[in-house]
CSV table of C-alpha atoms in Angstrom, one decimal:
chain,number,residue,atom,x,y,z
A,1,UNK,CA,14.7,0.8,9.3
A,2,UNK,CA,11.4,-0.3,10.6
A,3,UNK,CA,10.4,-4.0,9.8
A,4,UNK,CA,6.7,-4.0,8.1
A,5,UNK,CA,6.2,-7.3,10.0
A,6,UNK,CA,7.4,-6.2,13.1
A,7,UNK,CA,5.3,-4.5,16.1
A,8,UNK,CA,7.3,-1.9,16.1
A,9,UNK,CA,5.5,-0.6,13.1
A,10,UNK,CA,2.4,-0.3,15.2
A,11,UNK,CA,4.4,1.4,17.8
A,12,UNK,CA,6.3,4.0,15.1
A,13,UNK,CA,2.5,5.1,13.7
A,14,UNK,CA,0.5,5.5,17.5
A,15,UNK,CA,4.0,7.5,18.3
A,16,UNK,CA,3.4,9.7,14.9
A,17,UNK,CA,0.0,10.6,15.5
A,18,UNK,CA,0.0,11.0,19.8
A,19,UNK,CA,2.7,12.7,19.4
A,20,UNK,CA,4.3,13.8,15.9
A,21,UNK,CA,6.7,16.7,17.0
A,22,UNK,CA,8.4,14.5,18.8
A,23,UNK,CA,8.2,11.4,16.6
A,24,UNK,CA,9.5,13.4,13.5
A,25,UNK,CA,12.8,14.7,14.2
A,26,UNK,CA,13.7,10.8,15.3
A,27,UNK,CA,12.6,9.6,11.7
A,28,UNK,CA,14.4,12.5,9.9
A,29,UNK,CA,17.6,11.4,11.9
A,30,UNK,CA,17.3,7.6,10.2
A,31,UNK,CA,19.6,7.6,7.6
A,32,UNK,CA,17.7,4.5,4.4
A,33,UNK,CA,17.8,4.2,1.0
A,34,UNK,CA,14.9,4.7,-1.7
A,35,UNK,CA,15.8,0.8,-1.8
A,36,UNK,CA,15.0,0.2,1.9
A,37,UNK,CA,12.2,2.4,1.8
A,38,UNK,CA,10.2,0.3,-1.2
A,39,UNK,CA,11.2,-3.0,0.1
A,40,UNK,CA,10.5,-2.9,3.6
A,41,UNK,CA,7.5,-0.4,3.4
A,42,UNK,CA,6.2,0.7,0.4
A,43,UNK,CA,5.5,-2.9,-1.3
A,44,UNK,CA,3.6,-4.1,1.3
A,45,UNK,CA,1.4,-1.3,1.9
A,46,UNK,CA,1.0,-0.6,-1.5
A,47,UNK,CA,-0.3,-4.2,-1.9
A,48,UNK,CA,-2.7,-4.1,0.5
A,49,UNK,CA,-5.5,-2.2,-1.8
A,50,UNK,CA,-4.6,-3.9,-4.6
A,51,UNK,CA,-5.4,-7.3,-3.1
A,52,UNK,CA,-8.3,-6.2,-1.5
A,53,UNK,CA,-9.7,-4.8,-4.7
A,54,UNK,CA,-8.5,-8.0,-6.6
A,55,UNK,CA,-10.9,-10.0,-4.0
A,56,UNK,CA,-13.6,-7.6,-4.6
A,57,UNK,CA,-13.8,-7.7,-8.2
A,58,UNK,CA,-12.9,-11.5,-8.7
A,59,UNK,CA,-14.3,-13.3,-6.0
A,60,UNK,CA,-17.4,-11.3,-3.9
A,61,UNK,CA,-18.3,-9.3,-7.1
A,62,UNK,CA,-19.7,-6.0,-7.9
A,63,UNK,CA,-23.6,-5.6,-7.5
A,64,UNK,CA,-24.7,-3.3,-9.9
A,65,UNK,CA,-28.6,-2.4,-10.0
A,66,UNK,CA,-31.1,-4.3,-12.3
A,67,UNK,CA,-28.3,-6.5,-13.5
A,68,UNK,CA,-26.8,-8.4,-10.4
A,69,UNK,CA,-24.1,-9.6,-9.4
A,70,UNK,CA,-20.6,-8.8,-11.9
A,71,UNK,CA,-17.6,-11.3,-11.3
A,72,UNK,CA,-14.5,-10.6,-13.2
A,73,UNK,CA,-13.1,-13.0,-14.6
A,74,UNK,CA,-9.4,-14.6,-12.4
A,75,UNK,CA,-7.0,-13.3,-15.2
A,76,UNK,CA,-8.7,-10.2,-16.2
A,77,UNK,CA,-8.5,-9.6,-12.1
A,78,UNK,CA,-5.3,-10.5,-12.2
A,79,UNK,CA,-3.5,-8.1,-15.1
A,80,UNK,CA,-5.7,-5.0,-13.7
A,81,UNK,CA,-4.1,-6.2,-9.9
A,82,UNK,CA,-0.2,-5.9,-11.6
A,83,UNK,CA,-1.7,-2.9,-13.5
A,84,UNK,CA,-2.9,-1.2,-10.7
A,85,UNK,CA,0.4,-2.2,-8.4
A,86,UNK,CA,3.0,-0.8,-11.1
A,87,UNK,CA,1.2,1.8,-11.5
A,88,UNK,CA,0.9,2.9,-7.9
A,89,UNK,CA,4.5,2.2,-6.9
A,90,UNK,CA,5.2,4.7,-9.9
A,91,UNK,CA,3.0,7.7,-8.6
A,92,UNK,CA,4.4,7.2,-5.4
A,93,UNK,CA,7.7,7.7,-6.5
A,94,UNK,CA,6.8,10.6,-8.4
A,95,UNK,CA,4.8,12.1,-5.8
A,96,UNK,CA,8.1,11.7,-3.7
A,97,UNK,CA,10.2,13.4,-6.4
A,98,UNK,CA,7.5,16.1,-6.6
């Protein structure tokens, strides 16, 4: 299984879209878990809109026209993060199933 920290990540994705027919057959041929698959790759990506929003909303704010600038507040940013995160590792799972 591919590290999410490692380079070979980078190396796995340019390979998938230079060159996918060739790129495919070796993933198919990895034998993971669902387990693997979540901790090593789905986690981490899945994180990486839910932080960015989290920053977003909490600390550089939402301009909204005639109004300003709208900062939510740390734990209200916080619960919609873990929210948000549950929620997306579900539909991915489901999406999978589908």
């Amino acid at each position: 299984m591919i590290d999410v920290n490692a380079p070979a990540l980078q190396e796995r994705v340019k390979r998938i879209l230079t060159d996918p027919k060739a790129e495919w057959p070796v993933i198919a041929a990895e034998a993971t878990t669902t387990e693997k698959l979540y901790s090593s790759y789905i986690l981490p990506l899945a994180a990486i809109p839910v932080v960015a929003n989290f920053i977003g909303s909490t600390i550089i704010g939402i301009t909204l026209p005639f109004i300003g600038t709208y900062r939510v507040g740390i734990f209200r940013g916080l619960v919609t993060a873990f929210v948000t995160y549950v929620v997306s590792l579900v539909m991915i799972y489901v999406a999978a199933m589908v």
